[in-house]
mmCIF file of C-alpha atoms in Angstrom:
data_model
loop_
_atom_site.group_PDB
_atom_site.id
_atom_site.type_symbol
_atom_site.label_atom_id
_atom_site.label_comp_id
_atom_site.label_asym_id
_atom_site.label_seq_id
_atom_site.Cartn_x
_atom_site.Cartn_y
_atom_site.Cartn_z
ATOM 1 C CA MET A 293 37.195 11.701 53.054
ATOM 2 C CA LYS A 294 35.249 15.168 52.755
ATOM 3 C CA ARG A 295 33.869 17.548 50.372
ATOM 4 C CA LEU A 296 36.128 20.336 49.405
ATOM 5 C CA ASN A 297 34.198 23.315 50.752
ATOM 6 C CA LYS A 298 33.462 21.404 54.310
ATOM 7 C CA TYR A 299 37.449 20.456 54.282
ATOM 8 C CA ILE A 300 38.107 24.450 54.079
ATOM 9 C CA SER A 301 35.570 25.651 56.719
ATOM 10 C CA ASP A 302 36.537 22.753 58.978
ATOM 11 C CA THR A 303 40.028 24.223 59.032
ATOM 12 C CA GLY A 304 38.741 27.511 60.312
ATOM 13 C CA TYR A 305 39.683 29.285 57.135
ATOM 14 C CA CYS A 306 36.172 30.598 56.721
ATOM 15 C CA SER A 307 32.828 29.624 56.390
ATOM 16 C CA ARG A 308 31.536 26.817 53.804
ATOM 17 C CA ARG A 309 29.865 29.604 51.756
ATOM 18 C CA GLU A 310 32.973 31.626 51.412
ATOM 19 C CA ALA A 311 34.847 28.460 50.683
ATOM 20 C CA ASP A 312 32.357 27.917 47.510
ATOM 21 C CA ALA A 313 33.234 31.046 46.356
ATOM 22 C CA LEU A 314 37.214 30.742 46.602
ATOM 23 C CA ILE A 315 36.901 27.638 44.892
ATOM 24 C CA GLU A 316 34.612 29.263 41.961
ATOM 25 C CA LYS A 317 37.311 31.767 41.635
ATOM 26 C CA GLY A 318 40.010 29.270 41.168
ATOM 27 C CA LEU A 319 42.100 30.232 44.209
ATOM 28 C CA VAL A 320 42.037 26.748 45.619
ATOM 29 C CA ARG A 321 44.402 23.721 44.857
ATOM 30 C CA ILE A 322 44.391 20.310 46.003
ATOM 31 C CA ASN A 323 47.872 18.709 45.465
ATOM 32 C CA GLY A 324 48.789 21.744 43.301
ATOM 33 C CA GLU A 325 45.896 21.090 40.882
ATOM 34 C CA LEU A 326 42.944 23.011 40.249
ATOM 35 C CA PRO A 327 39.955 20.840 41.829
ATOM 36 C CA GLU A 328 36.855 19.631 39.636
ATOM 37 C CA LEU A 329 33.469 20.507 40.704
ATOM 38 C CA GLY A 330 32.266 18.106 43.695
ATOM 39 C CA THR A 331 35.799 16.945 44.312
ATOM 40 C CA LYS A 332 36.528 15.169 48.039
ATOM 41 C CA VAL A 333 39.502 15.711 49.804
ATOM 42 C CA LEU A 334 41.587 12.225 51.027
ATOM 43 C CA ASP A 335 43.326 12.327 54.335
ATOM 44 C CA THR A 336 46.669 12.348 52.193
ATOM 45 C CA ASP A 337 45.846 15.422 49.944
ATOM 46 C CA VAL A 338 47.328 18.742 50.318
ATOM 47 C CA VAL A 339 44.980 21.771 49.945
ATOM 48 C CA SER A 340 45.896 25.158 49.643
ATOM 49 C CA VAL A 341 44.275 28.453 49.195
ATOM 50 C CA SER A 342 45.949 31.561 47.414
ATOM 51 C CA GLY A 343 49.276 29.300 47.245
ATOM 52 C CA LYS A 344 49.206 28.869 51.031
ATOM 53 C CA THR A 345 48.535 25.509 52.647
ATOM 54 C CA ILE A 346 45.925 24.889 55.028
ATOM 55 C CA LYS A 347 45.881 22.474 57.938
ATOM 56 C CA PRO A 348 43.127 19.970 58.644
ATOM 57 C CA VAL A 349 41.077 20.394 62.044
ATOM 58 C CA ALA A 350 42.080 18.436 64.860
ATOM 59 C CA GLU A 351 40.256 15.338 65.381
ATOM 60 C CA ASN A 352 39.028 16.565 68.891
ATOM 61 C CA LYS A 353 38.490 19.938 67.506
ATOM 62 C CA SER A 354 40.805 21.255 70.354
ATOM 63 C CA ASP A 355 41.883 24.024 68.114
ATOM 64 C CA ARG A 356 38.602 25.573 67.646
ATOM 65 C CA VAL A 357 37.718 28.838 68.992
ATOM 66 C CA TYR A 358 34.342 30.190 70.221
ATOM 67 C CA ILE A 359 33.783 33.835 71.019
ATOM 68 C CA ALA A 360 30.824 35.872 71.892
ATOM 69 C CA TYR A 361 31.324 39.683 70.913
ATOM 70 C CA ASN A 362 29.479 42.822 71.912
ATOM 71 C CA LYS A 363 29.477 44.531 68.574
ATOM 72 C CA PRO A 364 29.043 48.102 68.673
ATOM 73 C CA VAL A 365 27.104 50.344 66.075
ATOM 74 C CA GLY A 366 29.308 51.008 63.192
ATOM 75 C CA ILE A 367 31.040 47.862 62.837
ATOM 76 C CA THR A 368 30.477 45.794 59.549
ATOM 77 C CA CYS A 369 30.121 42.159 59.912
ATOM 78 C CA THR A 370 32.414 41.310 57.309
ATOM 79 C CA THR A 371 36.070 39.290 57.093
ATOM 80 C CA GLU A 372 37.147 41.710 54.322
ATOM 81 C CA ARG A 373 40.051 43.565 55.866
ATOM 82 C CA LYS A 374 39.900 46.182 52.899
ATOM 83 C CA ILE A 375 36.170 47.182 54.419
ATOM 84 C CA LYS A 376 36.867 49.832 56.915
ATOM 85 C CA GLY A 377 35.674 48.985 60.448
ATOM 86 C CA ASN A 378 35.265 45.140 59.397
ATOM 87 C CA ILE A 379 34.489 43.030 62.842
ATOM 88 C CA ILE A 380 37.798 41.140 62.320
ATOM 89 C CA GLU A 381 40.178 44.200 63.070
ATOM 90 C CA ALA A 382 37.615 45.548 65.631
ATOM 91 C CA ILE A 383 38.121 42.285 67.498
ATOM 92 C CA GLY A 384 41.980 41.705 66.743
ATOM 93 C CA TYR A 385 41.846 38.234 67.565
ATOM 94 C CA LYS A 386 45.182 36.519 66.717
ATOM 95 C CA GLN A 387 43.680 33.410 65.014
ATOM 96 C CA ARG A 388 41.694 33.641 61.817
ATOM 97 C CA ILE A 389 38.273 33.615 62.844
ATOM 98 C CA PHE A 390 34.586 34.638 61.258
ATOM 99 C CA PRO A 391 31.185 35.550 62.287
ATOM 100 C CA ILE A 392 28.424 33.263 62.550
ATOM 101 C CA GLY A 393 25.772 35.297 60.679
ATOM 102 C CA ARG A 394 25.604 38.986 60.764
ATOM 103 C CA LEU A 395 24.486 42.103 62.552
ATOM 104 C CA ASP A 396 23.690 45.268 60.363
ATOM 105 C CA LYS A 397 26.257 47.951 60.527
ATOM 106 C CA PRO A 398 23.695 50.245 62.535
ATOM 107 C CA SER A 399 22.797 47.237 64.832
ATOM 108 C CA GLU A 400 24.477 46.281 68.160
ATOM 109 C CA GLY A 401 24.913 43.438 70.590
ATOM 110 C CA LEU A 402 25.708 39.603 70.719
ATOM 111 C CA ILE A 403 27.478 38.246 67.505
ATOM 112 C CA LEU A 404 29.319 34.889 67.919
ATOM 113 C CA LEU A 405 32.939 34.112 66.055
ATOM 114 C CA THR A 406 34.406 30.921 65.385
ATOM 115 C CA ASN A 407 36.846 29.034 63.217
ATOM 116 C CA ASP A 408 34.647 25.976 63.531
ATOM 117 C CA GLY A 409 32.951 26.099 60.102
ATOM 118 C CA ASP A 410 30.731 22.996 60.943
ATOM 119 C CA ILE A 411 28.575 24.872 63.337
ATOM 120 C CA VAL A 412 27.609 27.615 61.436
ATOM 121 C CA ASN A 413 24.870 26.554 59.436
ATOM 122 C CA LYS A 414 23.556 24.541 62.080
ATOM 123 C CA ILE A 415 22.910 27.598 64.301
ATOM 124 C CA LEU A 416 21.870 29.946 61.575
ATOM 125 C CA ARG A 417 18.958 27.738 59.570
ATOM 126 C CA ALA A 418 15.784 28.807 60.548
ATOM 127 C CA GLU A 419 14.354 25.353 60.721
ATOM 128 C CA ASN A 420 16.847 24.456 63.485
ATOM 129 C CA ALA A 421 14.560 26.487 66.013
ATOM 130 C CA HIS A 422 17.755 28.409 67.577
ATOM 131 C CA ASP A 423 16.205 31.367 69.004
ATOM 132 C CA LYS A 424 17.665 34.980 68.891
ATOM 133 C CA LEU A 425 16.508 37.528 71.267
ATOM 134 C CA TYR A 426 16.466 41.229 70.141
ATOM 135 C CA ARG A 427 15.505 44.433 72.090
ATOM 136 C CA VAL A 428 14.385 47.032 69.576
ATOM 137 C CA THR A 429 13.324 50.650 69.995
ATOM 138 C CA VAL A 430 11.121 52.322 67.077
ATOM 139 C CA ASN A 431 10.449 56.066 66.118
ATOM 140 C CA LYS A 432 6.997 56.377 67.509
ATOM 141 C CA PRO A 433 4.595 54.585 70.202
ATOM 142 C CA ILE A 434 3.936 50.919 69.748
ATOM 143 C CA THR A 435 0.053 49.871 69.099
ATOM 144 C CA GLU A 436 -1.361 46.552 69.811
ATOM 145 C CA ARG A 437 -2.097 46.112 66.244
ATOM 146 C CA PHE A 438 1.744 46.489 65.691
ATOM 147 C CA ILE A 439 2.528 43.622 68.087
ATOM 148 C CA ASN A 440 -0.010 41.391 66.649
ATOM 149 C CA LYS A 441 1.106 41.969 63.373
ATOM 150 C CA MET A 442 4.618 41.622 64.087
ATOM 151 C CA SER A 443 4.276 38.352 65.820
ATOM 152 C CA SER A 444 2.021 36.448 63.524
ATOM 153 C CA GLY A 445 3.987 37.342 60.318
ATOM 154 C CA VAL A 446 4.944 40.057 57.811
ATOM 155 C CA PRO A 447 5.098 40.246 54.254
ATOM 156 C CA ILE A 448 8.651 41.195 52.995
ATOM 157 C CA LEU A 449 11.073 39.780 50.508
ATOM 158 C CA ASN A 450 8.844 37.743 48.642
ATOM 159 C CA THR A 451 8.048 35.563 51.674
ATOM 160 C CA VAL A 452 5.893 36.202 55.023
ATOM 161 C CA THR A 453 8.131 35.960 58.311
ATOM 162 C CA LEU A 454 7.570 33.004 60.574
ATOM 163 C CA PRO A 455 5.180 33.410 63.513
ATOM 164 C CA CYS A 456 7.215 34.823 66.532
ATOM 165 C CA GLU A 457 7.252 35.869 70.055
ATOM 166 C CA VAL A 458 7.065 39.974 70.700
ATOM 167 C CA LYS A 459 6.600 41.791 73.710
ATOM 168 C CA GLN A 460 6.360 45.516 74.402
ATOM 169 C CA ILE A 461 8.793 47.034 76.383
ATOM 170 C CA GLY A 462 8.031 50.673 77.196
ATOM 171 C CA LYS A 463 6.085 53.236 74.810
ATOM 172 C CA CYS A 464 8.354 52.935 71.766
ATOM 173 C CA GLY A 465 10.486 49.389 72.757
ATOM 174 C CA PHE A 466 9.573 45.790 71.972
ATOM 175 C CA GLU A 467 11.674 42.272 72.421
ATOM 176 C CA ILE A 468 11.423 40.023 69.525
ATOM 177 C CA ILE A 469 12.700 36.073 69.492
ATOM 178 C CA LEU A 470 13.390 35.078 66.042
ATOM 179 C CA GLN A 471 14.062 31.673 64.452
ATOM 180 C CA GLN A 472 15.018 33.343 61.012
ATOM 181 C CA GLY A 473 17.616 35.589 59.771
ATOM 182 C CA LEU A 474 16.457 37.075 56.795
ATOM 183 C CA ASN A 475 18.160 40.285 55.238
ATOM 184 C CA ARG A 476 17.654 43.298 57.438
ATOM 185 C CA GLN A 477 14.552 41.345 58.729
ATOM 186 C CA ILE A 478 13.260 43.273 61.905
ATOM 187 C CA ARG A 479 13.851 46.441 60.237
ATOM 188 C CA ARG A 480 12.064 45.723 57.043
ATOM 189 C CA MET A 481 9.234 44.377 59.405
ATOM 190 C CA CYS A 482 8.845 47.477 60.908
ATOM 191 C CA GLU A 483 8.853 49.450 58.059
ATOM 192 C CA HIS A 484 6.302 47.583 56.276
ATOM 193 C CA LEU A 485 4.058 48.481 59.369
ATOM 194 C CA GLY A 486 4.776 52.038 59.316
ATOM 195 C CA TYR A 487 7.677 51.949 61.852
ATOM 196 C CA GLU A 488 11.413 52.950 61.860
ATOM 197 C CA VAL A 489 13.822 51.627 63.837
ATOM 198 C CA THR A 490 16.030 53.697 65.987
ATOM 199 C CA ARG A 491 17.948 51.296 68.093
ATOM 200 C CA LEU A 492 18.457 47.388 67.511
ATOM 201 C CA VAL A 493 20.233 45.109 70.143
ATOM 202 C CA ARG A 494 20.608 41.398 69.758
ATOM 203 C CA LYS A 495 20.651 40.426 73.157
ATOM 204 C CA ARG A 496 20.957 36.581 73.003
ATOM 205 C CA ILE A 497 21.505 33.876 70.664
ATOM 206 C CA MET A 498 20.293 30.265 71.854
ATOM 207 C CA HIS A 499 21.608 30.078 75.352
ATOM 208 C CA ILE A 500 24.376 32.457 75.101
ATOM 209 C CA ASP A 501 23.798 36.196 76.293
ATOM 210 C CA LEU A 502 25.733 39.662 76.812
ATOM 211 C CA ARG A 503 26.150 39.491 80.440
ATOM 212 C CA GLY A 504 29.452 40.371 81.380
ATOM 213 C CA ILE A 505 30.742 41.928 77.945
ATOM 214 C CA LYS A 506 30.646 45.284 77.453
ATOM 215 C CA PRO A 507 30.297 47.136 73.911
ATOM 216 C CA GLY A 508 33.488 46.323 71.898
ATOM 217 C CA GLN A 509 34.601 43.408 74.063
ATOM 218 C CA TYR A 510 34.443 39.773 73.850
ATOM 219 C CA ARG A 511 34.837 36.606 75.737
ATOM 220 C CA HIS A 512 35.371 32.836 75.121
ATOM 221 C CA LEU A 513 32.415 30.457 75.531
ATOM 222 C CA THR A 514 32.595 28.947 78.710
ATOM 223 C CA GLU A 515 32.587 25.045 78.919
ATOM 224 C CA GLN A 516 29.106 24.770 80.304
ATOM 225 C CA GLU A 517 28.014 27.234 77.220
ATOM 226 C CA MET A 518 29.776 24.647 74.739
ATOM 227 C CA MET A 519 28.136 21.434 76.075
ATOM 228 C CA ILE A 520 24.825 23.004 76.081
ATOM 229 C CA MET A 521 25.197 24.425 72.279
ATOM 230 C CA ASN A 522 26.684 20.897 71.316
ATOM 231 C CA GLN A 523 23.720 19.195 72.685
ATOM 232 C CA ALA A 524 21.449 21.421 71.141
ATOM 233 C CA LEU A 525 22.956 21.311 67.798
ATOM 234 C CA THR A 526 23.147 17.235 67.738
ATOM 235 C CA HIS A 527 20.018 16.880 65.686
ATOM 236 C CA SER A 528 20.628 20.290 63.620
ATOM 237 C CA SER A 529 20.592 20.139 59.900
ATOM 238 C CA LYS A 530 23.610 22.073 58.315
ATOM 239 C CA THR A 531 21.325 22.544 55.234
ATOM 240 C CA PHE A 532 17.870 23.194 54.283
ATOM 241 C CA SER A 533 15.260 20.259 54.074
ATOM 242 C CA GLY A 534 13.376 22.177 51.467
ATOM 243 C CA GLN A 535 10.466 22.622 54.074
ATOM 244 C CA SER A 536 9.116 26.165 54.447
#
């Protein structure tokens, strides 16, 4: 027995958040009936979205897909096909997949896609401490004060960013390792300190990097990468603990 949103996300149809939206819009049926809030799905139930039955996940997840994609500038990280330049059409994968998190349209680099809704929140939650490495170029020379401020925390979006590792690369570039994923976080941090980002590339998520993937190309994660990921996610929470 599973909660309805988890059942839908586990099938690979969409993420759990998107499943909640589908349920709220009245697009989901269980055995042909509109479900009540908090309904749980039994093994014998038939679940449909927009009139189409969705199949439950295989017990051993043998039907799950895990992809590393090198997103070019201009691609939008959405599953909405009506949006021009959406990531799903850009990849053209034969099965339904969705991105884990997002990269802004003007940003580029590594993004993971899957049809395994169970791992999405585990990777994205900041409190789970999964690193994401970015290479950033700004519009003017970087100072020691800039590095210190970026690494110690910057006030944006009614909060202060978590302390993080920042290293200067050249005159106008730096690398930053984040465990958060606030909206346009790096760009907002730089703007607060009087800098403008001219290029932003995500180079790594956890242990997975861009090696061997040209812009616009993707590859499946290797067995070794999946083994390390599963070990890393074993004790990761899917939801916020309520602590900052």
